[in-house]
PDB file of C-alpha atoms and ligand atoms in Angstrom:
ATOM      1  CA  UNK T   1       0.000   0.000   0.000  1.00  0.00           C
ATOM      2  CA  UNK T   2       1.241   3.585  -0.988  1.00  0.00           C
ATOM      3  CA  UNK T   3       2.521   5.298   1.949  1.00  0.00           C
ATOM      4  CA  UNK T   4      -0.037   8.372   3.728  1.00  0.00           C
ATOM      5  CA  UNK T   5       1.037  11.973   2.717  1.00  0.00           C
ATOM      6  CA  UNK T   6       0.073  12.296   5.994  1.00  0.00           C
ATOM      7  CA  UNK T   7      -0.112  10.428   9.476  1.00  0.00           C
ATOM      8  CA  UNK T   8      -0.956  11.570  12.913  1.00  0.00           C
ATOM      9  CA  UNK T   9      -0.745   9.318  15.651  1.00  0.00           C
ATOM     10  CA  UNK T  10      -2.280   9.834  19.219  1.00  0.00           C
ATOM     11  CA  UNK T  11      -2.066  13.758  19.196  1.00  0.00           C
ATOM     12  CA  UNK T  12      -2.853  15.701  22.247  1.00  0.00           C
ATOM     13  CA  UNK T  13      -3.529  19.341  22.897  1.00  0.00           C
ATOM     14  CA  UNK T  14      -4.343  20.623  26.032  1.00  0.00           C
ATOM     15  CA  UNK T  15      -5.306  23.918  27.387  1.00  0.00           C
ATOM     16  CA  UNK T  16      -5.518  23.830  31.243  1.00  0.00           C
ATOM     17  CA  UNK T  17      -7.868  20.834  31.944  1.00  0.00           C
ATOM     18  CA  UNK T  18      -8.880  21.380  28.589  1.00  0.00           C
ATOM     19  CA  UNK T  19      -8.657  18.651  26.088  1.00  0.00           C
ATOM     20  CA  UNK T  20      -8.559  20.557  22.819  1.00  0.00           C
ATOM     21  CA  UNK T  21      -7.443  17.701  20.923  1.00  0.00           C
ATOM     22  CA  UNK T  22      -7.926  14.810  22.277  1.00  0.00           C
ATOM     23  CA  UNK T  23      -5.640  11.517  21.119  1.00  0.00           C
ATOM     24  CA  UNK T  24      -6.489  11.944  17.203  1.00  0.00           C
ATOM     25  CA  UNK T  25      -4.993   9.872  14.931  1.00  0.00           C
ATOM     26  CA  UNK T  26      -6.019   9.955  10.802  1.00  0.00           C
ATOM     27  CA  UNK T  27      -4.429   9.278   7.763  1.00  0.00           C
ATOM     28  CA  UNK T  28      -4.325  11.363   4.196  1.00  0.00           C
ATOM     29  CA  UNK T  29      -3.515   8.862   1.181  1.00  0.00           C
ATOM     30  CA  UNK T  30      -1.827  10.786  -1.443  1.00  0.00           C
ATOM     31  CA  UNK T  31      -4.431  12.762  -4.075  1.00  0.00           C
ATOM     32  CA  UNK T  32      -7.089  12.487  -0.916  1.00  0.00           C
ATOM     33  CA  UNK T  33      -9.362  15.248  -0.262  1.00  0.00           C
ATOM     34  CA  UNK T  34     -10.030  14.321   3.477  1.00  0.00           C
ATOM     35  CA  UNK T  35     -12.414  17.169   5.208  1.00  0.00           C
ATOM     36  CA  UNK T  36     -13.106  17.823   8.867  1.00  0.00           C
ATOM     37  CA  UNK T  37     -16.230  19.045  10.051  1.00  0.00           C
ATOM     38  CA  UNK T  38     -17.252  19.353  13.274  1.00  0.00           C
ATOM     39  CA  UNK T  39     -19.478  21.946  15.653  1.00  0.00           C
ATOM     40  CA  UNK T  40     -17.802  25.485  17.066  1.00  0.00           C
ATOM     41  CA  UNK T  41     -15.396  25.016  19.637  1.00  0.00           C
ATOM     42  CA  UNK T  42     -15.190  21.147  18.308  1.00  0.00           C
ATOM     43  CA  UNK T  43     -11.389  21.813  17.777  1.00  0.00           C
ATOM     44  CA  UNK T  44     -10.669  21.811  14.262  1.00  0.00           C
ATOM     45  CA  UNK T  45      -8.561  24.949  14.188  1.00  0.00           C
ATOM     46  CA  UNK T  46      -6.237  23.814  16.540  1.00  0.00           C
ATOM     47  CA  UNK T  47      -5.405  20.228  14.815  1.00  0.00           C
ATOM     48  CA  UNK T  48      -5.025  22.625  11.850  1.00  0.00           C
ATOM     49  CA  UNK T  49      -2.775  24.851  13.927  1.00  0.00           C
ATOM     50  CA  UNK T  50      -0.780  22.223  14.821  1.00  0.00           C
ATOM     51  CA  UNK T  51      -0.375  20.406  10.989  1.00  0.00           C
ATOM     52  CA  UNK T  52       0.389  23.770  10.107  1.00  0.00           C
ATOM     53  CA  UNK T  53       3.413  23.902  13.300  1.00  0.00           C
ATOM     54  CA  UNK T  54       1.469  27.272  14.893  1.00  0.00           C
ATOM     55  CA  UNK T  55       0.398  25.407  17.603  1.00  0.00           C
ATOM     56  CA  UNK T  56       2.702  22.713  19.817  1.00  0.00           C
ATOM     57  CA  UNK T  57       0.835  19.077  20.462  1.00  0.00           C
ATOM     58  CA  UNK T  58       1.666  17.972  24.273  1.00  0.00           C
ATOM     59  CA  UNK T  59       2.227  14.468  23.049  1.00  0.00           C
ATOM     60  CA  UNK T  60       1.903  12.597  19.749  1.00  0.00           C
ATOM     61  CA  UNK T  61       3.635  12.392  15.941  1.00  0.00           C
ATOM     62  CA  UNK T  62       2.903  14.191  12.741  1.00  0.00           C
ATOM     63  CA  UNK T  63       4.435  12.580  10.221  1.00  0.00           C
ATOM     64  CA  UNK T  64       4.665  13.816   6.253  1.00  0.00           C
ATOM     65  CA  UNK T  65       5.556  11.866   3.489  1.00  0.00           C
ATOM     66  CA  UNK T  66       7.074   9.402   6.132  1.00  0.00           C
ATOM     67  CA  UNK T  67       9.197  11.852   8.089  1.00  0.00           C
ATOM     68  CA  UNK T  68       8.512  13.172  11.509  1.00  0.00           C
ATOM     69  CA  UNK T  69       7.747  16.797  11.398  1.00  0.00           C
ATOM     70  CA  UNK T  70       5.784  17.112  14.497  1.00  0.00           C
ATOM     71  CA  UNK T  71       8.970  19.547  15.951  1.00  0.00           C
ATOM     72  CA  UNK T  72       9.253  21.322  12.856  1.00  0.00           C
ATOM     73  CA  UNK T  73       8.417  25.226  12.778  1.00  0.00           C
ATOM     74  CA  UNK T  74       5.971  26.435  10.110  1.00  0.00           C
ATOM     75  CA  UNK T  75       8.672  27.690   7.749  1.00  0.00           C
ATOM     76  CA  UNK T  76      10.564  24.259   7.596  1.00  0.00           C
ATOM     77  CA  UNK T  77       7.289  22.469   7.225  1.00  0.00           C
ATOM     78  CA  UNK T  78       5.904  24.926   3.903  1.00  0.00           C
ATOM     79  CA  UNK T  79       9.621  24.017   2.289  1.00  0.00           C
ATOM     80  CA  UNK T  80       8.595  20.363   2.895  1.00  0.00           C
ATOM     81  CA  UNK T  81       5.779  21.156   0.633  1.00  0.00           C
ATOM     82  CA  UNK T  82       2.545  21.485   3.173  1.00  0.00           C
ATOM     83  CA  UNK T  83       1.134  24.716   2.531  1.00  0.00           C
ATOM     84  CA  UNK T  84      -1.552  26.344   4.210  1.00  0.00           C
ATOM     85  CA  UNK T  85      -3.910  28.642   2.322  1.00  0.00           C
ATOM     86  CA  UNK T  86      -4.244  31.453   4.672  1.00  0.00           C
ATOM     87  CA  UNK T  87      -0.336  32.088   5.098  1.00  0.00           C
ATOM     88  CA  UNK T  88      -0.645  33.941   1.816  1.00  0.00           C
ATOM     89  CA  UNK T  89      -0.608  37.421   3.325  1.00  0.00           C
ATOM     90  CA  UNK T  90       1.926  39.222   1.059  1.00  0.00           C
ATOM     91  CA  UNK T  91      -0.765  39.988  -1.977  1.00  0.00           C
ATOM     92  CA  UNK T  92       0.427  42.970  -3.624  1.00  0.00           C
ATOM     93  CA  UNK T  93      -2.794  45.426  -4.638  1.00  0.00           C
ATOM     94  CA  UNK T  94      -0.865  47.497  -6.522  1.00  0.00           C
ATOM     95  CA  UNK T  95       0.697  44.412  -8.785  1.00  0.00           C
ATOM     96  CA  UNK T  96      -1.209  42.096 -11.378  1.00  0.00           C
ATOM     97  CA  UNK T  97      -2.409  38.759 -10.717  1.00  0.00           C
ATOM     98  CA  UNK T  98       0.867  37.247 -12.933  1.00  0.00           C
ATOM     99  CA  UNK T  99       3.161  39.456 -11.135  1.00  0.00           C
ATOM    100  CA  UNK T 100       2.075  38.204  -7.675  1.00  0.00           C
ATOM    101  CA  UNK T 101       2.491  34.564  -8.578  1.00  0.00           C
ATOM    102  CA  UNK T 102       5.957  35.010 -10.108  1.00  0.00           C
ATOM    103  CA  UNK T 103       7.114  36.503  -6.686  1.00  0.00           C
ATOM    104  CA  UNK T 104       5.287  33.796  -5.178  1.00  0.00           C
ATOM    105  CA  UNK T 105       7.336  31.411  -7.205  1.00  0.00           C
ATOM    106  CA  UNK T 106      10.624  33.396  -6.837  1.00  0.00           C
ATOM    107  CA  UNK T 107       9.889  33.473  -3.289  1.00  0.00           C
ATOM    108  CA  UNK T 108       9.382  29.593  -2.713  1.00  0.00           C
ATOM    109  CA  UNK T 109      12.802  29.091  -4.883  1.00  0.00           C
ATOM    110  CA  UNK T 110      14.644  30.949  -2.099  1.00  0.00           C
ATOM    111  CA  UNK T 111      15.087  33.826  -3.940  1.00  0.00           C
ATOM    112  CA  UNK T 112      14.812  37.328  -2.296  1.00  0.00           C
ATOM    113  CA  UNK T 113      13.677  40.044  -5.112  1.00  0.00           C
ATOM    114  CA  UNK T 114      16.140  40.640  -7.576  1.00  0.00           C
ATOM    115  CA  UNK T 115      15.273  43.405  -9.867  1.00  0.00           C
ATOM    116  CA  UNK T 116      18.163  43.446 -12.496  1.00  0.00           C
ATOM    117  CA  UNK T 117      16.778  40.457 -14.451  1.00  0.00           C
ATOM    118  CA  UNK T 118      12.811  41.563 -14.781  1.00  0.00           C
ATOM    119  CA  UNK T 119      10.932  39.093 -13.528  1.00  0.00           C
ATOM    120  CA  UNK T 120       8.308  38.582 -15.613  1.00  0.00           C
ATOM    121  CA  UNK T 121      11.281  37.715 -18.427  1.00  0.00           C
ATOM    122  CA  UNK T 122      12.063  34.713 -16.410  1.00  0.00           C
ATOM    123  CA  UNK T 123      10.736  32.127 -18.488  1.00  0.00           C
ATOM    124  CA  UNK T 124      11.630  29.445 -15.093  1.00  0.00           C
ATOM    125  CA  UNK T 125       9.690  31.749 -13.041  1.00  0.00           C
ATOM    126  CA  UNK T 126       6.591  32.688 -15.526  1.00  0.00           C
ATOM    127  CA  UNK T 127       5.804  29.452 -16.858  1.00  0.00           C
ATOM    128  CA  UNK T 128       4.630  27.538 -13.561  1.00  0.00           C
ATOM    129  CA  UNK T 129       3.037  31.031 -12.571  1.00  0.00           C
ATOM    130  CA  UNK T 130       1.050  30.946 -15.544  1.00  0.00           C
ATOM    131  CA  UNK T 131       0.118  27.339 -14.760  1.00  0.00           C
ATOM    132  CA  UNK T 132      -0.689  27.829 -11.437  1.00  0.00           C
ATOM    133  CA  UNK T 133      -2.975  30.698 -12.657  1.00  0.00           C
ATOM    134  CA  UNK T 134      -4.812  28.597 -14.702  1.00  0.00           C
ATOM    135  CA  UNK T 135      -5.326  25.992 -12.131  1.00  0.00           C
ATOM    136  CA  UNK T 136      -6.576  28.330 -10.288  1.00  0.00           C
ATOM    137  CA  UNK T 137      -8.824  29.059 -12.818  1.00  0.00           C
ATOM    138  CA  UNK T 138      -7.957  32.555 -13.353  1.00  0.00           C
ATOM    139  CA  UNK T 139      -6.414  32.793 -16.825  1.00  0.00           C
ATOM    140  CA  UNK T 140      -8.510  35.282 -18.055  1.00  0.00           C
ATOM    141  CA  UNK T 141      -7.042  37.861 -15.493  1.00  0.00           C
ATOM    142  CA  UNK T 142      -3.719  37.330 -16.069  1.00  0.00           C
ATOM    143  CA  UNK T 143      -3.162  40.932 -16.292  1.00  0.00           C
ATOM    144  CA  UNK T 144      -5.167  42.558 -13.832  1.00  0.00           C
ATOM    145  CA  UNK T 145      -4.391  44.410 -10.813  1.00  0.00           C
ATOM    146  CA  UNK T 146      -4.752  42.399  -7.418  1.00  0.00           C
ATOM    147  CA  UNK T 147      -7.297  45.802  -6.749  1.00  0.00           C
ATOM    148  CA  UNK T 148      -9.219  44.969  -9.767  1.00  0.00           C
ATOM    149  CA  UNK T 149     -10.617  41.355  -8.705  1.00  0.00           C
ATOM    150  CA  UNK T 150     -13.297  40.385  -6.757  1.00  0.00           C
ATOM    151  CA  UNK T 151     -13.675  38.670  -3.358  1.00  0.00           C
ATOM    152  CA  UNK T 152     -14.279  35.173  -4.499  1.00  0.00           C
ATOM    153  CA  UNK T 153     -11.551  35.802  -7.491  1.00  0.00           C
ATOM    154  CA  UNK T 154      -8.420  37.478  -4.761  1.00  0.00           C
ATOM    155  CA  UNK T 155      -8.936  33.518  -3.288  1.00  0.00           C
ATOM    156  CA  UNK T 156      -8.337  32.217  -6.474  1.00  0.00           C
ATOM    157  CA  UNK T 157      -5.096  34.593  -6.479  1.00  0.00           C
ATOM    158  CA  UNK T 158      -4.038  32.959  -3.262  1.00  0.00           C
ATOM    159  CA  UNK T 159      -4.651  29.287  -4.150  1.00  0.00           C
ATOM    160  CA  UNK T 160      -2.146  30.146  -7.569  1.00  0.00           C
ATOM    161  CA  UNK T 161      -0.208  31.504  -5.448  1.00  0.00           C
ATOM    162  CA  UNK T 162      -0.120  28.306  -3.161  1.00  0.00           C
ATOM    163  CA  UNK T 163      -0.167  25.916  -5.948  1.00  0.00           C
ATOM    164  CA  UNK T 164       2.831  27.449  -7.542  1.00  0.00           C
ATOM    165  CA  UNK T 165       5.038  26.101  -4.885  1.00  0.00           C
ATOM    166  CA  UNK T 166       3.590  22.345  -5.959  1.00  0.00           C
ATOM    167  CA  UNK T 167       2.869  21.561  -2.629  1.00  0.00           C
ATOM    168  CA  UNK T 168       2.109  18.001  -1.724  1.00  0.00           C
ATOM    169  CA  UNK T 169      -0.626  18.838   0.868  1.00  0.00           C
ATOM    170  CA  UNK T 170      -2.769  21.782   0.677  1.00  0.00           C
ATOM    171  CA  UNK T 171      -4.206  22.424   4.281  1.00  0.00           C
ATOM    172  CA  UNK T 172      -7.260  24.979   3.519  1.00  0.00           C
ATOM    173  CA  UNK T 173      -9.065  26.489   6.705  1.00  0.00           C
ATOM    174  CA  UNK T 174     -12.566  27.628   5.952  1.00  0.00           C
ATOM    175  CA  UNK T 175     -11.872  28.752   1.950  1.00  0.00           C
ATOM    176  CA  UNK T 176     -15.264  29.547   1.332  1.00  0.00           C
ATOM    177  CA  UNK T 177     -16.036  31.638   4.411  1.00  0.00           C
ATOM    178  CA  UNK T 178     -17.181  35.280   3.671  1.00  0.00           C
ATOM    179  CA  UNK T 179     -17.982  34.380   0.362  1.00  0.00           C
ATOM    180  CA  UNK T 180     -21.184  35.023  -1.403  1.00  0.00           C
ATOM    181  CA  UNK T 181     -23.172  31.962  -2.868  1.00  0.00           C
ATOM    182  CA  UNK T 182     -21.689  32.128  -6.404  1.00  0.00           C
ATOM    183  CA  UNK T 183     -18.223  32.772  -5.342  1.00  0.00           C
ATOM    184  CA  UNK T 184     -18.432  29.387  -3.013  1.00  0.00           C
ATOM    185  CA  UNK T 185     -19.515  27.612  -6.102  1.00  0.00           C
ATOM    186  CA  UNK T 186     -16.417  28.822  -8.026  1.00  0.00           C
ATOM    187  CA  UNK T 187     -14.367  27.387  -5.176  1.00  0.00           C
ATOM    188  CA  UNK T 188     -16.168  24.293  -5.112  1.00  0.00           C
ATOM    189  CA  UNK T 189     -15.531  24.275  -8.857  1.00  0.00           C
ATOM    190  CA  UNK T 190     -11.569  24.806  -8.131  1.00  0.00           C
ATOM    191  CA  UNK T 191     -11.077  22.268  -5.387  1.00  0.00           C
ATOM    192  CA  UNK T 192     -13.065  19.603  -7.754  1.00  0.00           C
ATOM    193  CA  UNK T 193     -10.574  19.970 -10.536  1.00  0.00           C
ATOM    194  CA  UNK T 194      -7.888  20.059  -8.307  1.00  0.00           C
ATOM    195  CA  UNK T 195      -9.192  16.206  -6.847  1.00  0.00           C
ATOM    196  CA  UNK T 196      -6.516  13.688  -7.336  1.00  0.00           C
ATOM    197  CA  UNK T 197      -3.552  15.795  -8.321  1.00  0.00           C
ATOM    198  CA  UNK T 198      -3.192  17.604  -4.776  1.00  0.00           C
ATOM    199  CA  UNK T 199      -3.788  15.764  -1.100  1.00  0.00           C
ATOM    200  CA  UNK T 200      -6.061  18.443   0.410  1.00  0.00           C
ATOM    201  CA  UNK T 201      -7.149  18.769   4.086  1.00  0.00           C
ATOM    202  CA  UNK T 202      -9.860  21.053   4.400  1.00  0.00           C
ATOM    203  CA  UNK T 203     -11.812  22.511   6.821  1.00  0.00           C
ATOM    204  CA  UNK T 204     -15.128  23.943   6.332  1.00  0.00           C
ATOM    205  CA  UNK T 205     -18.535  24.742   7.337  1.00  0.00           C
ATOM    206  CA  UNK T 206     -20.440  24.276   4.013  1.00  0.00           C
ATOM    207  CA  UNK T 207     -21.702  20.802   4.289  1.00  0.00           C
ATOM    208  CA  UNK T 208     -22.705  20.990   1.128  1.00  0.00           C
ATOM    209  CA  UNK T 209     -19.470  21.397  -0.428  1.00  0.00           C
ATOM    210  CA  UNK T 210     -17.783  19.219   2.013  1.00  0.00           C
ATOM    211  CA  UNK T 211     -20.473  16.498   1.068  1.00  0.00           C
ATOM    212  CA  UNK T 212     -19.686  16.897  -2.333  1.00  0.00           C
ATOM    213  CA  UNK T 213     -16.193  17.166  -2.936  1.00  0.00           C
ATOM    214  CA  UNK T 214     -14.598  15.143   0.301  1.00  0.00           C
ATOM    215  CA  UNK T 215     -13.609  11.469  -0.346  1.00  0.00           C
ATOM    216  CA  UNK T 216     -13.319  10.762   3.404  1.00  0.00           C
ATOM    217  CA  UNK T 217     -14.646  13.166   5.971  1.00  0.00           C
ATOM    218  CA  UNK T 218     -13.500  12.936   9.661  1.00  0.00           C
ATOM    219  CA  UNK T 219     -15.890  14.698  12.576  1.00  0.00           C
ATOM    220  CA  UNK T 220     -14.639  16.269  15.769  1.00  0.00           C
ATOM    221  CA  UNK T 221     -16.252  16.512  18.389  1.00  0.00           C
ATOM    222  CA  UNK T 222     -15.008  17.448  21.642  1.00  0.00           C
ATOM    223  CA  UNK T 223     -11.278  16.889  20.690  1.00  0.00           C
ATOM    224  CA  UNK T 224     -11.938  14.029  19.599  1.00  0.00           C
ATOM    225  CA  UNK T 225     -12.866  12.100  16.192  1.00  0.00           C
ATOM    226  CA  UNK T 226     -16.252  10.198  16.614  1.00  0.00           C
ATOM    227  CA  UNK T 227     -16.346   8.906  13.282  1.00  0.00           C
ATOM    228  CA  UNK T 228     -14.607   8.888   9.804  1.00  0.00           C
ATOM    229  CA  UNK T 229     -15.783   7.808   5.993  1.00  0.00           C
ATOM    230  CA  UNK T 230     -17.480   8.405   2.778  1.00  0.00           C
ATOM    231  CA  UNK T 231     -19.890  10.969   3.039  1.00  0.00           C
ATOM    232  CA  UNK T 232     -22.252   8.488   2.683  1.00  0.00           C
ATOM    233  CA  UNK T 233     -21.276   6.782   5.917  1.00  0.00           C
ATOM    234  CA  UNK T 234     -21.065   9.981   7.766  1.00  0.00           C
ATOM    235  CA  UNK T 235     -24.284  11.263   7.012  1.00  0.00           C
ATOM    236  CA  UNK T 236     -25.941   7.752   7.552  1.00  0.00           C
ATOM    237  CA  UNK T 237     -23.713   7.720  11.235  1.00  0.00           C
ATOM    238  CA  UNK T 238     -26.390   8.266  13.789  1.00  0.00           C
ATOM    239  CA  UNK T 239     -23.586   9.362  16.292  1.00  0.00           C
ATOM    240  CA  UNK T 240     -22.552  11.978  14.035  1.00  0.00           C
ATOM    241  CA  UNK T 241     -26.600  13.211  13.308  1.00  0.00           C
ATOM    242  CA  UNK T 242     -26.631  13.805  16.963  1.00  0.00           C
ATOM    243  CA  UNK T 243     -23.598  15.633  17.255  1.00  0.00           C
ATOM    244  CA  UNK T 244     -24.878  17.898  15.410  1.00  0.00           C
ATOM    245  CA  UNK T 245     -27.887  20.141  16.767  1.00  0.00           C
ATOM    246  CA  UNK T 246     -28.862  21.360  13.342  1.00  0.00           C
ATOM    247  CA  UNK T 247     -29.336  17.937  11.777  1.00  0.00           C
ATOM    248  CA  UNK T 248     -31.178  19.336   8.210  1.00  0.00           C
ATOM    249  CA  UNK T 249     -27.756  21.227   8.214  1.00  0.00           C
ATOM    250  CA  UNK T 250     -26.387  18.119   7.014  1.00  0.00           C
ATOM    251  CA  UNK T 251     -26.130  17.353   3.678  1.00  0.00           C
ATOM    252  CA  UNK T 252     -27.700  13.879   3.231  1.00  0.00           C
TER     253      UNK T 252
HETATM  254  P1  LIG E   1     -12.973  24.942  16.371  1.00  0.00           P
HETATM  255  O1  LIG E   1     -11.946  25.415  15.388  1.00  0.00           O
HETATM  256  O2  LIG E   1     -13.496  23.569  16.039  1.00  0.00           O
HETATM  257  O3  LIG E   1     -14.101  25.909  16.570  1.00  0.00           O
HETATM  258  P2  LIG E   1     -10.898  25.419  18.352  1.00  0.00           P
HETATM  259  O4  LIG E   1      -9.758  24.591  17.937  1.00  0.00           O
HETATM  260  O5  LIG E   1     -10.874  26.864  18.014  1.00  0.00           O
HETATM  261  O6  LIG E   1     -12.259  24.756  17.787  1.00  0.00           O
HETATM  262  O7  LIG E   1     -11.101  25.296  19.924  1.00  0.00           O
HETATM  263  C1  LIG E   1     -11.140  24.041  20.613  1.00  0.00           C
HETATM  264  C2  LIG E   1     -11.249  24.312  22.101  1.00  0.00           C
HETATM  265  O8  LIG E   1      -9.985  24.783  22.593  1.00  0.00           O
HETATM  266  C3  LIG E   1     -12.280  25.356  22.474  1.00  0.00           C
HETATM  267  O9  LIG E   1     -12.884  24.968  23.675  1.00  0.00           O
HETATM  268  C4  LIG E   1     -11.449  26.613  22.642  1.00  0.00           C
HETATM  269  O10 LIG E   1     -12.055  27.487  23.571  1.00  0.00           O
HETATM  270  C5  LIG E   1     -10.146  26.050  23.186  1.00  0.00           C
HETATM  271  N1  LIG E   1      -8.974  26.863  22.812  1.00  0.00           N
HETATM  272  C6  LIG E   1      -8.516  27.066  21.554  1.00  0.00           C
HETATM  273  N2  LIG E   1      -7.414  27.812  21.546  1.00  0.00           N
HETATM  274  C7  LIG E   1      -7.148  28.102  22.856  1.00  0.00           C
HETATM  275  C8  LIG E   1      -6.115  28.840  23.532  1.00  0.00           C
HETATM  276  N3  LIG E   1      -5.122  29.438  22.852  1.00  0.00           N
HETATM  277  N4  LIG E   1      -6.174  28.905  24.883  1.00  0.00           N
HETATM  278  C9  LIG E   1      -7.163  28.286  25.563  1.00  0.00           C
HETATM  279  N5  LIG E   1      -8.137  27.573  25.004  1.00  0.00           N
HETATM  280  C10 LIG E   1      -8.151  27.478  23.665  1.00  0.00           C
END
């Protein structure tokens, strides 16, 4: 069997007498898109946090792509090639959407700006921008300023900007929140045709995209993961219904 992208085994957080995460363990097969759902306060942030190396576990392993990282800092874990969506903070307004994912690109290569060869004349640097653009769905505003796009189409402008880097597990934390009903769809869109080519861990409160895009969903609950599946299983699990006070909120 092909080795997990990802592995966490027995991972503990706790805050006081707290038990924000309590002894979860999951797996992400390579091309997965695994979500986890779970109600406010459930403690899907902090897992997140501590995949992402924010946050420190009290006990447990995260392994990627078979190496221990759990004691890495974020910065050494991104070079590893997990990237989380949100750490895209350096959008330039004033530059166009190519621009912004060359510098992304130069940026993950190690390079710090270096103006006497012009970027965008860097065929090594422009070509996997272009293609991350395009991923991202986004080729038809190749050229416009970062204060020219949307809401919905700035978060395609961050997911180039994290695909560019080719990471080999996207962690996204609520990518649809904020965003108007048509923009969501877009995004739902984006992570579909990503499916297969990326491992993706993503958290969100839209059941109805997590329904229809997850290929295994976990649910939290109190720190801990009650139950984990198709979404087929999950929303059949009457453990999970309960869980959840809302239960028409769940997509069945
Ligand atoms: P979720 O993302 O599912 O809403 P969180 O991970 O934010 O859940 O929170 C899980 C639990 O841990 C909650 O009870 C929250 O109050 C608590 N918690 C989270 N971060 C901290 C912190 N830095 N200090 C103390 N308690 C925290």
């Amino acid at each position: 069997m092909a080795q997990p992208t990802l592995k966490i085994t027995d991972l503990v957080k706790r805050y006081g007498g707290l038990l924000a995460t309590d002894h979860v363990s999951m797996s992400l097969m390579p091309g997965e898109l695994h979500a986890i759902i779970g109600p406010n306060g459930a403690g899907k942030s902090t897992l997140i946090g501590q995949l992402g190396g924010e946050v420190r576990p009290d006990s447990g392993r995260i392994e990627f792509a078979g190496q221990d990282i759990s004691a890495l800092p974020p910065a050494k874990r991104a070079l590893k090639g997990l990237a989380r969506s949100y750490q895209i903070t350096s959008v330039f307004s004033e530059f166009t959407v190519l621009q912004n994912v060359t510098l992304a690109m130069q940026a993950h290569r190690g390079h710090s700006f270096g103006f006497w060869t012009p970027m965008l004349k860097q065929p090594d640097l422009v070509q996997p921008a272009l293609r991350a653009i395009e991923q991202a769905g986004l080729s038809h505003r190749v050229g416009s300023l970062v204060s020219e796009l949307a809401h919905g189409e700035r978060r395609q402008l961050e997911m180039a900007m994290v695909l560019v880097a080719e990471p080999k597990l996207l962690l996204l934390d609520e990518p649809m929140a904020g965003m108007s009903h048509q923009e969501s769809g877009k995004v739902v869109d984006l992570l579909r045709s990503l499916k297969g080519r990326y491992t993706v861990l993503l958290v969100e409160h839209d059941m109805d995209a997590v329904f229809s895009l997850a290929d295994r969903i976990s649910v939290l609950v109190y720190g801990r993961i009650i139950a984990c599946g198709t979404p087929d299983e999950i929303s059949a699990n009457p453990e999970v219904r309960a869980a959840y006070l809302g239960d028409e909120d769940m997509a069945s």
